[in-house]
Amino acid sequence: MSRGTELKLRTKTRATALTVALAGTLALAACGAANEQGNEGGGGDDQQSLSGDLVGAGASSQQAAMEAWQAGFQGEYPDVNFSYDPVGSGGGREQFIAGNTDFAGSDAALDEEELAAAQERCAGGEIFELPNYISPIAVMYNLPGVDELNLVPATIAGIFSGAITNWNDPAIAADNPDATLPDLPVTAVHRADDSGTTDNFTDYLFQAAGEVWTSEPDGVWPLQGGEAANGTSGVVGVVEGREGAITYADASRAGDLGVASVRVGEEFVAPTAESASAVVENSPAVEGRGEYDFAIEVNRETEGSGEYPIVLVSYHIGCIEYDDQAAADNVKAFMEYVISEDGQAAAEENAGSAPISDALREQAQGAVEAITAAS
């Protein structure tokens, strides 16, 4: 099994409210979707009376999508006090396992040790892991005058390992014959915190460029050197402010930065919602998991046309059975909205993510319907 589906997480933080700044049309559309989903969830008028707290924490990659989901959910259930702290996958998973949150967002599935701890935390011993957010991890760069950039896996590994130190390096020039590459130092920027994005990115490097990248996948950056910053916003901010800088981050956060295309088989593929969805559709499920655990082992070494392998599959992790009825009801209603076609469309509009397939939605629906509270 690839360790790109695993992450050892050891950070702590307190959940805080996530600021929502979305257009009213998004919220209204999301409300309509939640109304449609309400009766399917079995609540009808009872669902309108949902109240109490709904607390999540975890992956910062989901932040833009979470804003859309929160707007839709709270538009329908305004009496629920919703908060999501985008502290990173590590902190979110640890807080969930400790019982401090109702659900976690994570850019990698539970490893075996965490799975056992999560099962112990949940009343009935069963957990759900739903791949509700699919997005490419873009290799972003700040290089004025270079609007297009092609990179093979070994070159990406060389840049982030420190072996390639200048933008006019022959390895970069070989795949970009039409680009005017400056004589400028490369500043490779990585995450300072324990990050699922880092785990996915290093898993890609380890599998696709193992002759250059010899460090095993990990959520903690494994090498010395380079620049480091906390969170997705941190690394993107460093690159935005420094010519010659390059990083890896959720593609939705690229803004005005350049985005590299990556060699896959005989072509260079750009990170898009479609190319990310394509590789996930052709990746196997992790074996040996529970009935409602839908972890995916991403095929990093794909040669399929139009498939982008540096993809982040971000999960929502929670209990099938909660100790508290209000928590169970709130989690169930929220996940119902997230996996709906309208919820996924809202995330795509606000975050550029790839909507989950009908097959993923159907299996997730089975898990959502099973969420309950201990009697």
mmCIF file of C-alpha atoms in Angstrom:
data_model
loop_
_atom_site.group_PDB
_atom_site.id
_atom_site.type_symbol
_atom_site.label_atom_id
_atom_site.label_comp_id
_atom_site.label_asym_id
_atom_site.label_seq_id
_atom_site.Cartn_x
_atom_site.Cartn_y
_atom_site.Cartn_z
ATOM 1 C CA MET A 1 0.000 0.000 0.000
ATOM 2 C CA SER A 2 1.268 3.472 -0.869
ATOM 3 C CA ARG A 3 2.006 5.708 2.080
ATOM 4 C CA GLY A 4 0.406 8.471 0.062
ATOM 5 C CA THR A 5 -2.787 7.223 1.685
ATOM 6 C CA GLU A 6 -1.253 7.477 5.138
ATOM 7 C CA LEU A 7 -0.202 10.330 7.380
ATOM 8 C CA LYS A 8 1.275 10.382 10.864
ATOM 9 C CA LEU A 9 -0.071 13.489 12.468
ATOM 10 C CA ARG A 10 1.074 15.166 15.666
ATOM 11 C CA THR A 11 -0.115 18.746 16.074
ATOM 12 C CA LYS A 12 -2.762 20.428 18.224
ATOM 13 C CA THR A 13 -4.895 23.538 17.946
ATOM 14 C CA ARG A 14 -8.281 24.871 18.968
ATOM 15 C CA ALA A 15 -11.154 24.926 16.474
ATOM 16 C CA THR A 16 -12.208 28.454 15.488
ATOM 17 C CA ALA A 17 -14.904 29.803 13.237
ATOM 18 C CA LEU A 18 -14.198 30.043 9.536
ATOM 19 C CA THR A 19 -15.059 33.377 7.948
ATOM 20 C CA VAL A 20 -17.519 33.077 5.114
ATOM 21 C CA ALA A 21 -17.403 35.621 2.298
ATOM 22 C CA LEU A 22 -19.506 34.234 -0.529
ATOM 23 C CA ALA A 23 -21.915 35.803 -2.962
ATOM 24 C CA GLY A 24 -25.564 35.667 -1.947
ATOM 25 C CA THR A 25 -26.423 33.710 -5.054
ATOM 26 C CA LEU A 26 -24.141 30.868 -3.967
ATOM 27 C CA ALA A 27 -25.768 30.687 -0.559
ATOM 28 C CA LEU A 28 -29.264 30.756 -2.037
ATOM 29 C CA ALA A 29 -28.440 28.031 -4.552
ATOM 30 C CA ALA A 30 -26.916 25.932 -1.813
ATOM 31 C CA CYS A 31 -29.979 26.422 0.373
ATOM 32 C CA GLY A 32 -32.180 25.133 -2.397
ATOM 33 C CA ALA A 33 -29.953 22.073 -2.704
ATOM 34 C CA ALA A 34 -30.164 21.443 1.017
ATOM 35 C CA ASN A 35 -33.954 21.687 0.846
ATOM 36 C CA GLU A 36 -33.975 19.039 -1.865
ATOM 37 C CA GLN A 37 -31.667 16.834 0.161
ATOM 38 C CA GLY A 38 -33.631 17.277 3.397
ATOM 39 C CA ASN A 39 -36.408 14.838 2.685
ATOM 40 C CA GLU A 40 -33.970 12.274 1.303
ATOM 41 C CA GLY A 41 -32.075 12.440 4.582
ATOM 42 C CA GLY A 42 -35.220 11.300 6.376
ATOM 43 C CA GLY A 43 -35.577 14.420 8.512
ATOM 44 C CA GLY A 44 -38.273 16.477 6.768
ATOM 45 C CA ASP A 45 -39.504 19.185 9.143
ATOM 46 C CA ASP A 46 -37.413 17.705 11.942
ATOM 47 C CA GLN A 47 -34.245 18.672 10.109
ATOM 48 C CA GLN A 48 -35.323 22.319 10.226
ATOM 49 C CA SER A 49 -34.957 22.190 14.014
ATOM 50 C CA LEU A 50 -31.304 21.183 14.009
ATOM 51 C CA SER A 51 -29.284 23.183 16.527
ATOM 52 C CA GLY A 52 -26.213 22.951 18.712
ATOM 53 C CA ASP A 53 -22.615 22.834 17.563
ATOM 54 C CA LEU A 54 -20.956 21.283 14.535
ATOM 55 C CA VAL A 55 -17.190 21.455 14.894
ATOM 56 C CA GLY A 56 -14.633 20.402 12.307
ATOM 57 C CA ALA A 57 -10.936 20.991 11.785
ATOM 58 C CA GLY A 58 -8.255 19.920 9.373
ATOM 59 C CA ALA A 59 -7.045 20.354 5.832
ATOM 60 C CA SER A 60 -6.446 23.942 4.753
ATOM 61 C CA SER A 61 -6.736 22.758 1.152
ATOM 62 C CA GLN A 62 -10.496 22.456 1.704
ATOM 63 C CA GLN A 63 -10.868 26.026 2.958
ATOM 64 C CA ALA A 64 -12.433 27.568 -0.152
ATOM 65 C CA ALA A 65 -14.735 24.580 -0.614
ATOM 66 C CA MET A 66 -15.620 24.649 3.070
ATOM 67 C CA GLU A 67 -16.727 28.273 2.732
ATOM 68 C CA ALA A 68 -19.190 27.181 0.050
ATOM 69 C CA TRP A 69 -20.385 24.178 2.050
ATOM 70 C CA GLN A 70 -20.763 26.227 5.207
ATOM 71 C CA ALA A 71 -22.804 28.873 3.382
ATOM 72 C CA GLY A 72 -25.158 26.256 1.964
ATOM 73 C CA PHE A 73 -25.514 24.317 5.190
ATOM 74 C CA GLN A 74 -26.073 27.293 7.463
ATOM 75 C CA GLY A 75 -28.465 28.842 4.983
ATOM 76 C CA GLU A 76 -30.685 25.835 5.616
ATOM 77 C CA TYR A 77 -29.806 25.271 9.291
ATOM 78 C CA PRO A 78 -29.060 28.713 10.773
ATOM 79 C CA ASP A 79 -29.403 27.484 14.367
ATOM 80 C CA VAL A 80 -26.387 25.187 14.052
ATOM 81 C CA ASN A 81 -23.176 26.807 15.268
ATOM 82 C CA PHE A 82 -20.729 25.641 12.602
ATOM 83 C CA SER A 83 -16.966 26.061 12.838
ATOM 84 C CA TYR A 84 -14.086 24.656 10.816
ATOM 85 C CA ASP A 85 -10.469 25.414 11.644
ATOM 86 C CA PRO A 86 -8.222 24.995 8.558
ATOM 87 C CA VAL A 87 -5.254 24.113 10.754
ATOM 88 C CA GLY A 88 -3.981 21.388 8.435
ATOM 89 C CA SER A 89 -4.643 17.682 8.182
ATOM 90 C CA GLY A 90 -2.438 16.762 11.125
ATOM 91 C CA GLY A 91 -4.160 18.934 13.686
ATOM 92 C CA GLY A 92 -7.602 18.055 12.376
ATOM 93 C CA ARG A 93 -7.065 14.333 12.589
ATOM 94 C CA GLU A 94 -5.583 14.541 16.050
ATOM 95 C CA GLN A 95 -8.447 16.675 17.322
ATOM 96 C CA PHE A 96 -11.028 14.264 15.934
ATOM 97 C CA ILE A 97 -9.324 11.231 17.446
ATOM 98 C CA ALA A 98 -9.148 13.083 20.784
ATOM 99 C CA GLY A 99 -12.890 13.735 20.625
ATOM 100 C CA ASN A 100 -12.529 17.504 20.379
ATOM 101 C CA THR A 101 -14.286 17.809 17.005
ATOM 102 C CA ASP A 102 -17.206 16.111 15.306
ATOM 103 C CA PHE A 103 -15.362 15.486 12.054
ATOM 104 C CA ALA A 104 -11.986 16.030 10.449
ATOM 105 C CA GLY A 105 -10.850 17.135 7.022
ATOM 106 C CA SER A 106 -7.716 15.315 5.906
ATOM 107 C CA ASP A 107 -5.637 15.185 2.739
ATOM 108 C CA ALA A 108 -4.664 11.583 3.415
ATOM 109 C CA ALA A 109 -6.505 8.596 4.791
ATOM 110 C CA LEU A 110 -5.988 7.236 8.280
ATOM 111 C CA ASP A 111 -2.973 5.016 8.771
ATOM 112 C CA GLU A 112 -3.362 1.800 10.754
ATOM 113 C CA GLU A 113 -2.463 3.332 14.119
ATOM 114 C CA GLU A 114 -4.822 6.248 13.617
ATOM 115 C CA LEU A 115 -7.583 3.992 12.344
ATOM 116 C CA ALA A 116 -7.494 1.973 15.575
ATOM 117 C CA ALA A 117 -7.541 5.160 17.661
ATOM 118 C CA ALA A 118 -10.429 6.619 15.645
ATOM 119 C CA GLN A 119 -12.465 3.426 16.036
ATOM 120 C CA GLU A 120 -11.918 3.590 19.787
ATOM 121 C CA ARG A 121 -13.064 7.227 19.818
ATOM 122 C CA CYS A 122 -16.337 6.429 18.037
ATOM 123 C CA ALA A 123 -19.203 4.905 20.010
ATOM 124 C CA GLY A 124 -19.824 1.908 17.781
ATOM 125 C CA GLY A 125 -16.244 1.402 16.661
ATOM 126 C CA GLU A 126 -16.914 2.269 13.018
ATOM 127 C CA ILE A 127 -15.715 5.344 11.141
ATOM 128 C CA PHE A 128 -16.362 6.853 7.756
ATOM 129 C CA GLU A 129 -13.755 8.255 5.387
ATOM 130 C CA LEU A 130 -15.409 9.953 2.439
ATOM 131 C CA PRO A 131 -13.297 11.333 -0.450
ATOM 132 C CA ASN A 132 -15.445 14.447 -0.768
ATOM 133 C CA TYR A 133 -12.860 16.884 -2.125
ATOM 134 C CA ILE A 134 -10.727 16.049 -5.154
ATOM 135 C CA SER A 135 -8.257 18.590 -6.467
ATOM 136 C CA PRO A 136 -4.914 18.659 -8.256
ATOM 137 C CA ILE A 137 -1.849 19.825 -6.373
ATOM 138 C CA ALA A 138 -0.290 22.421 -8.645
ATOM 139 C CA VAL A 139 3.412 23.153 -8.937
ATOM 140 C CA MET A 140 3.205 26.966 -8.793
ATOM 141 C CA TYR A 141 5.992 29.368 -9.679
ATOM 142 C CA ASN A 142 6.803 33.077 -9.862
ATOM 143 C CA LEU A 143 8.836 33.593 -13.008
ATOM 144 C CA PRO A 144 7.988 36.762 -14.963
ATOM 145 C CA GLY A 145 8.042 36.191 -18.707
ATOM 146 C CA VAL A 146 7.545 32.424 -18.428
ATOM 147 C CA ASP A 147 3.837 31.840 -18.909
ATOM 148 C CA GLU A 148 4.093 28.128 -19.679
ATOM 149 C CA LEU A 149 6.378 25.602 -18.038
ATOM 150 C CA ASN A 150 6.749 21.855 -18.616
ATOM 151 C CA LEU A 151 8.386 19.698 -15.958
ATOM 152 C CA VAL A 152 9.177 15.984 -15.924
ATOM 153 C CA PRO A 153 8.978 14.168 -12.568
ATOM 154 C CA ALA A 154 12.760 13.952 -12.172
ATOM 155 C CA THR A 155 13.116 17.689 -12.722
ATOM 156 C CA ILE A 156 10.476 18.466 -10.093
ATOM 157 C CA ALA A 157 12.293 16.157 -7.694
ATOM 158 C CA GLY A 158 15.596 17.857 -8.500
ATOM 159 C CA ILE A 159 14.146 21.298 -7.815
ATOM 160 C CA PHE A 160 12.618 20.384 -4.454
ATOM 161 C CA SER A 161 15.589 18.289 -3.333
ATOM 162 C CA GLY A 162 17.968 21.181 -4.000
ATOM 163 C CA ALA A 163 19.841 19.465 -6.836
ATOM 164 C CA ILE A 164 18.591 22.041 -9.363
ATOM 165 C CA THR A 165 19.393 25.534 -8.145
ATOM 166 C CA ASN A 166 18.961 27.848 -11.141
ATOM 167 C CA TRP A 167 16.112 28.393 -13.568
ATOM 168 C CA ASN A 168 18.349 28.127 -16.632
ATOM 169 C CA ASP A 169 19.431 24.621 -15.640
ATOM 170 C CA PRO A 170 19.711 22.301 -18.681
ATOM 171 C CA ALA A 171 17.147 19.907 -17.212
ATOM 172 C CA ILE A 172 14.484 22.633 -17.185
ATOM 173 C CA ALA A 173 15.552 24.012 -20.559
ATOM 174 C CA ALA A 174 15.320 20.591 -22.220
ATOM 175 C CA ASP A 175 11.549 20.448 -21.822
ATOM 176 C CA ASN A 176 10.980 24.153 -22.452
ATOM 177 C CA PRO A 177 12.828 24.962 -25.694
ATOM 178 C CA ASP A 178 10.589 27.938 -26.496
ATOM 179 C CA ALA A 179 10.872 29.580 -23.069
ATOM 180 C CA THR A 180 13.373 32.264 -22.132
ATOM 181 C CA LEU A 181 14.562 30.962 -18.785
ATOM 182 C CA PRO A 182 16.292 33.593 -16.633
ATOM 183 C CA ASP A 183 19.611 33.253 -14.850
ATOM 184 C CA LEU A 184 17.845 33.326 -11.509
ATOM 185 C CA PRO A 185 18.206 31.203 -8.382
ATOM 186 C CA VAL A 186 15.451 28.713 -7.626
ATOM 187 C CA THR A 187 13.763 29.152 -4.245
ATOM 188 C CA ALA A 188 11.859 25.968 -3.439
ATOM 189 C CA VAL A 189 9.189 26.574 -0.796
ATOM 190 C CA HIS A 190 7.683 23.762 1.254
ATOM 191 C CA ARG A 191 5.210 23.417 4.109
ATOM 192 C CA ALA A 192 6.594 23.871 7.620
ATOM 193 C CA ASP A 193 3.599 22.175 9.257
ATOM 194 C CA ASP A 194 2.532 18.545 9.186
ATOM 195 C CA SER A 195 0.537 18.529 5.976
ATOM 196 C CA GLY A 196 -1.487 16.094 3.910
ATOM 197 C CA THR A 197 -0.577 18.118 0.839
ATOM 198 C CA THR A 198 3.094 17.439 1.580
ATOM 199 C CA ASP A 199 2.333 13.751 2.098
ATOM 200 C CA ASN A 200 0.631 13.547 -1.302
ATOM 201 C CA PHE A 201 3.343 15.561 -3.035
ATOM 202 C CA THR A 202 6.237 13.549 -1.586
ATOM 203 C CA ASP A 203 4.377 10.336 -2.394
ATOM 204 C CA TYR A 204 4.232 11.444 -6.024
ATOM 205 C CA LEU A 205 7.948 12.287 -6.056
ATOM 206 C CA PHE A 206 8.875 8.991 -4.393
ATOM 207 C CA GLN A 207 6.860 6.914 -6.847
ATOM 208 C CA ALA A 208 7.345 8.848 -10.073
ATOM 209 C CA ALA A 209 10.942 10.032 -9.580
ATOM 210 C CA GLY A 210 12.412 7.530 -7.153
ATOM 211 C CA GLU A 211 15.832 7.684 -8.772
ATOM 212 C CA VAL A 212 16.095 11.323 -7.670
ATOM 213 C CA TRP A 213 13.752 11.521 -4.685
ATOM 214 C CA THR A 214 14.739 8.831 -2.195
ATOM 215 C CA SER A 215 12.921 10.089 0.917
ATOM 216 C CA GLU A 216 9.779 8.134 1.748
ATOM 217 C CA PRO A 217 6.454 9.981 1.698
ATOM 218 C CA ASP A 218 5.662 11.946 4.815
ATOM 219 C CA GLY A 219 3.432 14.786 5.935
ATOM 220 C CA VAL A 220 6.486 16.450 7.471
ATOM 221 C CA TRP A 221 8.955 17.807 4.910
ATOM 222 C CA PRO A 222 11.853 15.312 5.008
ATOM 223 C CA LEU A 223 14.796 17.417 3.785
ATOM 224 C CA GLN A 224 16.895 20.312 5.013
ATOM 225 C CA GLY A 225 17.171 23.546 3.059
ATOM 226 C CA GLY A 226 14.704 25.559 1.044
ATOM 227 C CA GLU A 227 12.138 27.978 2.422
ATOM 228 C CA ALA A 228 9.318 26.891 4.716
ATOM 229 C CA ALA A 229 5.954 28.416 5.585
ATOM 230 C CA ASN A 230 2.857 27.308 7.482
ATOM 231 C CA GLY A 231 -0.300 26.345 5.647
ATOM 232 C CA THR A 232 -1.386 26.700 2.058
ATOM 233 C CA SER A 233 -1.704 30.469 2.368
ATOM 234 C CA GLY A 234 1.797 30.662 3.811
ATOM 235 C CA VAL A 235 3.625 28.909 0.986
ATOM 236 C CA VAL A 236 1.591 30.658 -1.711
ATOM 237 C CA GLY A 237 2.302 34.012 -0.071
ATOM 238 C CA VAL A 238 6.053 33.412 -0.107
ATOM 239 C CA VAL A 239 6.009 32.530 -3.805
ATOM 240 C CA GLU A 240 3.837 35.516 -4.680
ATOM 241 C CA GLY A 241 6.362 37.823 -3.051
ATOM 242 C CA ARG A 242 9.571 36.376 -4.486
ATOM 243 C CA GLU A 243 10.686 36.021 -8.100
ATOM 244 C CA GLY A 244 12.222 32.630 -8.769
ATOM 245 C CA ALA A 245 10.187 30.910 -6.050
ATOM 246 C CA ILE A 246 8.259 27.677 -6.588
ATOM 247 C CA THR A 247 5.971 25.611 -4.362
ATOM 248 C CA TYR A 248 3.270 22.935 -4.352
ATOM 249 C CA ALA A 249 -0.269 23.727 -3.210
ATOM 250 C CA ASP A 250 -3.921 23.133 -3.974
ATOM 251 C CA ALA A 251 -4.508 24.317 -7.535
ATOM 252 C CA SER A 252 -7.418 26.512 -6.495
ATOM 253 C CA ARG A 253 -4.971 28.810 -4.730
ATOM 254 C CA ALA A 254 -2.713 29.560 -7.711
ATOM 255 C CA GLY A 255 -4.174 32.986 -8.469
ATOM 256 C CA ASP A 256 -1.799 34.873 -10.797
ATOM 257 C CA LEU A 257 1.103 32.474 -10.282
ATOM 258 C CA GLY A 258 2.393 30.296 -13.101
ATOM 259 C CA VAL A 259 1.304 26.654 -13.032
ATOM 260 C CA ALA A 260 3.486 23.898 -14.479
ATOM 261 C CA SER A 261 2.313 21.022 -16.662
ATOM 262 C CA VAL A 262 3.670 17.611 -15.649
ATOM 263 C CA ARG A 263 4.904 14.813 -17.881
ATOM 264 C CA VAL A 264 2.525 11.834 -17.975
ATOM 265 C CA GLY A 265 3.353 9.150 -20.497
ATOM 266 C CA GLU A 266 4.076 10.943 -23.758
ATOM 267 C CA GLU A 267 2.349 14.226 -22.936
ATOM 268 C CA PHE A 268 2.442 17.114 -20.498
ATOM 269 C CA VAL A 269 -0.753 17.448 -18.485
ATOM 270 C CA ALA A 270 -1.960 20.574 -16.708
ATOM 271 C CA PRO A 271 -3.673 20.383 -13.314
ATOM 272 C CA THR A 272 -7.412 20.709 -13.888
ATOM 273 C CA ALA A 273 -10.539 19.383 -12.244
ATOM 274 C CA GLU A 274 -11.012 17.028 -15.197
ATOM 275 C CA SER A 275 -7.469 15.627 -15.144
ATOM 276 C CA ALA A 276 -7.623 15.137 -11.371
ATOM 277 C CA SER A 277 -10.964 13.351 -11.587
ATOM 278 C CA ALA A 278 -9.633 11.119 -14.367
ATOM 279 C CA VAL A 279 -6.758 9.724 -12.310
ATOM 280 C CA VAL A 280 -8.983 9.140 -9.271
ATOM 281 C CA GLU A 281 -11.493 7.213 -11.366
ATOM 282 C CA ASN A 282 -8.672 4.874 -12.400
ATOM 283 C CA SER A 283 -7.148 4.409 -8.940
ATOM 284 C CA PRO A 284 -7.894 1.424 -6.685
ATOM 285 C CA ALA A 285 -9.501 1.482 -3.247
ATOM 286 C CA VAL A 286 -7.328 0.747 -0.231
ATOM 287 C CA GLU A 287 -7.861 -2.862 0.788
ATOM 288 C CA GLY A 288 -8.863 -4.115 4.212
ATOM 289 C CA ARG A 289 -10.982 -1.150 5.277
ATOM 290 C CA GLY A 290 -14.342 -1.016 6.999
ATOM 291 C CA GLU A 291 -17.776 -0.946 5.392
ATOM 292 C CA TYR A 292 -17.923 2.842 5.259
ATOM 293 C CA ASP A 293 -14.230 3.581 4.765
ATOM 294 C CA PHE A 294 -13.618 4.595 1.157
ATOM 295 C CA ALA A 295 -9.915 5.463 1.136
ATOM 296 C CA ILE A 296 -8.294 5.576 -2.312
ATOM 297 C CA GLU A 297 -4.751 4.629 -3.310
ATOM 298 C CA VAL A 298 -3.915 7.179 -6.006
ATOM 299 C CA ASN A 299 -2.101 5.834 -9.076
ATOM 300 C CA ARG A 300 0.886 8.217 -9.115
ATOM 301 C CA GLU A 301 2.636 6.380 -11.937
ATOM 302 C CA THR A 302 -0.217 6.561 -14.400
ATOM 303 C CA GLU A 303 0.548 6.973 -18.083
ATOM 304 C CA GLY A 304 -3.092 7.471 -18.987
ATOM 305 C CA SER A 305 -3.859 10.305 -21.365
ATOM 306 C CA GLY A 306 -5.318 13.339 -19.634
ATOM 307 C CA GLU A 307 -4.631 12.055 -16.115
ATOM 308 C CA TYR A 308 -2.819 14.338 -13.655
ATOM 309 C CA PRO A 309 -1.106 12.278 -10.933
ATOM 310 C CA ILE A 310 -0.227 14.967 -8.350
ATOM 311 C CA VAL A 311 -3.743 14.871 -7.033
ATOM 312 C CA LEU A 312 -5.073 15.496 -3.585
ATOM 313 C CA VAL A 313 -7.955 13.364 -2.427
ATOM 314 C CA SER A 314 -9.189 15.047 0.723
ATOM 315 C CA TYR A 315 -11.455 13.181 3.097
ATOM 316 C CA HIS A 316 -14.086 13.913 5.657
ATOM 317 C CA ILE A 317 -13.582 11.586 8.591
ATOM 318 C CA GLY A 318 -16.190 10.963 11.263
ATOM 319 C CA CYS A 319 -18.074 8.403 13.305
ATOM 320 C CA ILE A 320 -20.842 6.146 12.103
ATOM 321 C CA GLU A 321 -22.162 6.205 15.665
ATOM 322 C CA TYR A 322 -21.851 9.231 17.960
ATOM 323 C CA ASP A 323 -22.448 9.460 21.692
ATOM 324 C CA ASP A 324 -24.589 12.560 21.205
ATOM 325 C CA GLN A 325 -27.789 12.692 19.117
ATOM 326 C CA ALA A 326 -27.331 16.348 18.111
ATOM 327 C CA ALA A 327 -23.814 15.687 16.870
ATOM 328 C CA ALA A 328 -25.003 12.709 14.841
ATOM 329 C CA ASP A 329 -27.864 14.715 13.306
ATOM 330 C CA ASN A 330 -25.654 17.683 12.447
ATOM 331 C CA VAL A 331 -22.868 15.609 10.922
ATOM 332 C CA LYS A 332 -25.394 13.603 8.921
ATOM 333 C CA ALA A 333 -27.091 16.719 7.532
ATOM 334 C CA PHE A 334 -23.799 18.391 6.686
ATOM 335 C CA MET A 335 -22.356 15.371 4.890
ATOM 336 C CA GLU A 336 -25.656 14.950 3.044
ATOM 337 C CA TYR A 337 -25.243 18.436 1.633
ATOM 338 C CA VAL A 338 -21.522 18.102 0.884
ATOM 339 C CA ILE A 339 -21.948 14.990 -1.284
ATOM 340 C CA SER A 340 -25.021 16.303 -3.116
ATOM 341 C CA GLU A 341 -24.672 17.445 -6.712
ATOM 342 C CA ASP A 342 -25.372 21.007 -5.619
ATOM 343 C CA GLY A 343 -22.869 20.851 -2.784
ATOM 344 C CA GLN A 344 -20.186 19.559 -5.114
ATOM 345 C CA ALA A 345 -21.089 22.206 -7.704
ATOM 346 C CA ALA A 346 -20.759 24.931 -5.067
ATOM 347 C CA ALA A 347 -17.295 23.643 -4.138
ATOM 348 C CA GLU A 348 -16.285 23.506 -7.793
ATOM 349 C CA GLU A 349 -17.395 27.099 -8.326
ATOM 350 C CA ASN A 350 -15.668 28.447 -5.234
ATOM 351 C CA ALA A 351 -12.585 26.212 -5.099
ATOM 352 C CA GLY A 352 -12.070 24.754 -8.561
ATOM 353 C CA SER A 353 -12.306 21.206 -7.246
ATOM 354 C CA ALA A 354 -13.416 18.184 -9.249
ATOM 355 C CA PRO A 355 -16.954 17.027 -8.416
ATOM 356 C CA ILE A 356 -17.122 13.478 -7.133
ATOM 357 C CA SER A 357 -18.499 10.895 -9.532
ATOM 358 C CA ASP A 358 -21.950 9.343 -9.264
ATOM 359 C CA ALA A 359 -20.310 6.121 -8.070
ATOM 360 C CA LEU A 360 -18.489 7.915 -5.244
ATOM 361 C CA ARG A 361 -21.673 9.767 -4.333
ATOM 362 C CA GLU A 362 -23.661 6.549 -4.162
ATOM 363 C CA GLN A 363 -21.200 4.840 -1.847
ATOM 364 C CA ALA A 364 -20.903 7.950 0.322
ATOM 365 C CA GLN A 365 -24.703 8.128 0.582
ATOM 366 C CA GLY A 366 -24.712 4.691 2.168
ATOM 367 C CA ALA A 367 -22.317 5.892 4.858
ATOM 368 C CA VAL A 368 -24.281 9.090 5.488
ATOM 369 C CA GLU A 369 -27.523 7.188 5.913
ATOM 370 C CA ALA A 370 -25.845 4.929 8.460
ATOM 371 C CA ILE A 371 -24.795 7.802 10.769
ATOM 372 C CA THR A 372 -26.645 7.521 14.066
ATOM 373 C CA ALA A 373 -26.316 8.022 17.819
ATOM 374 C CA ALA A 374 -25.780 5.492 20.582
ATOM 375 C CA SER A 375 -29.049 4.531 22.238
#
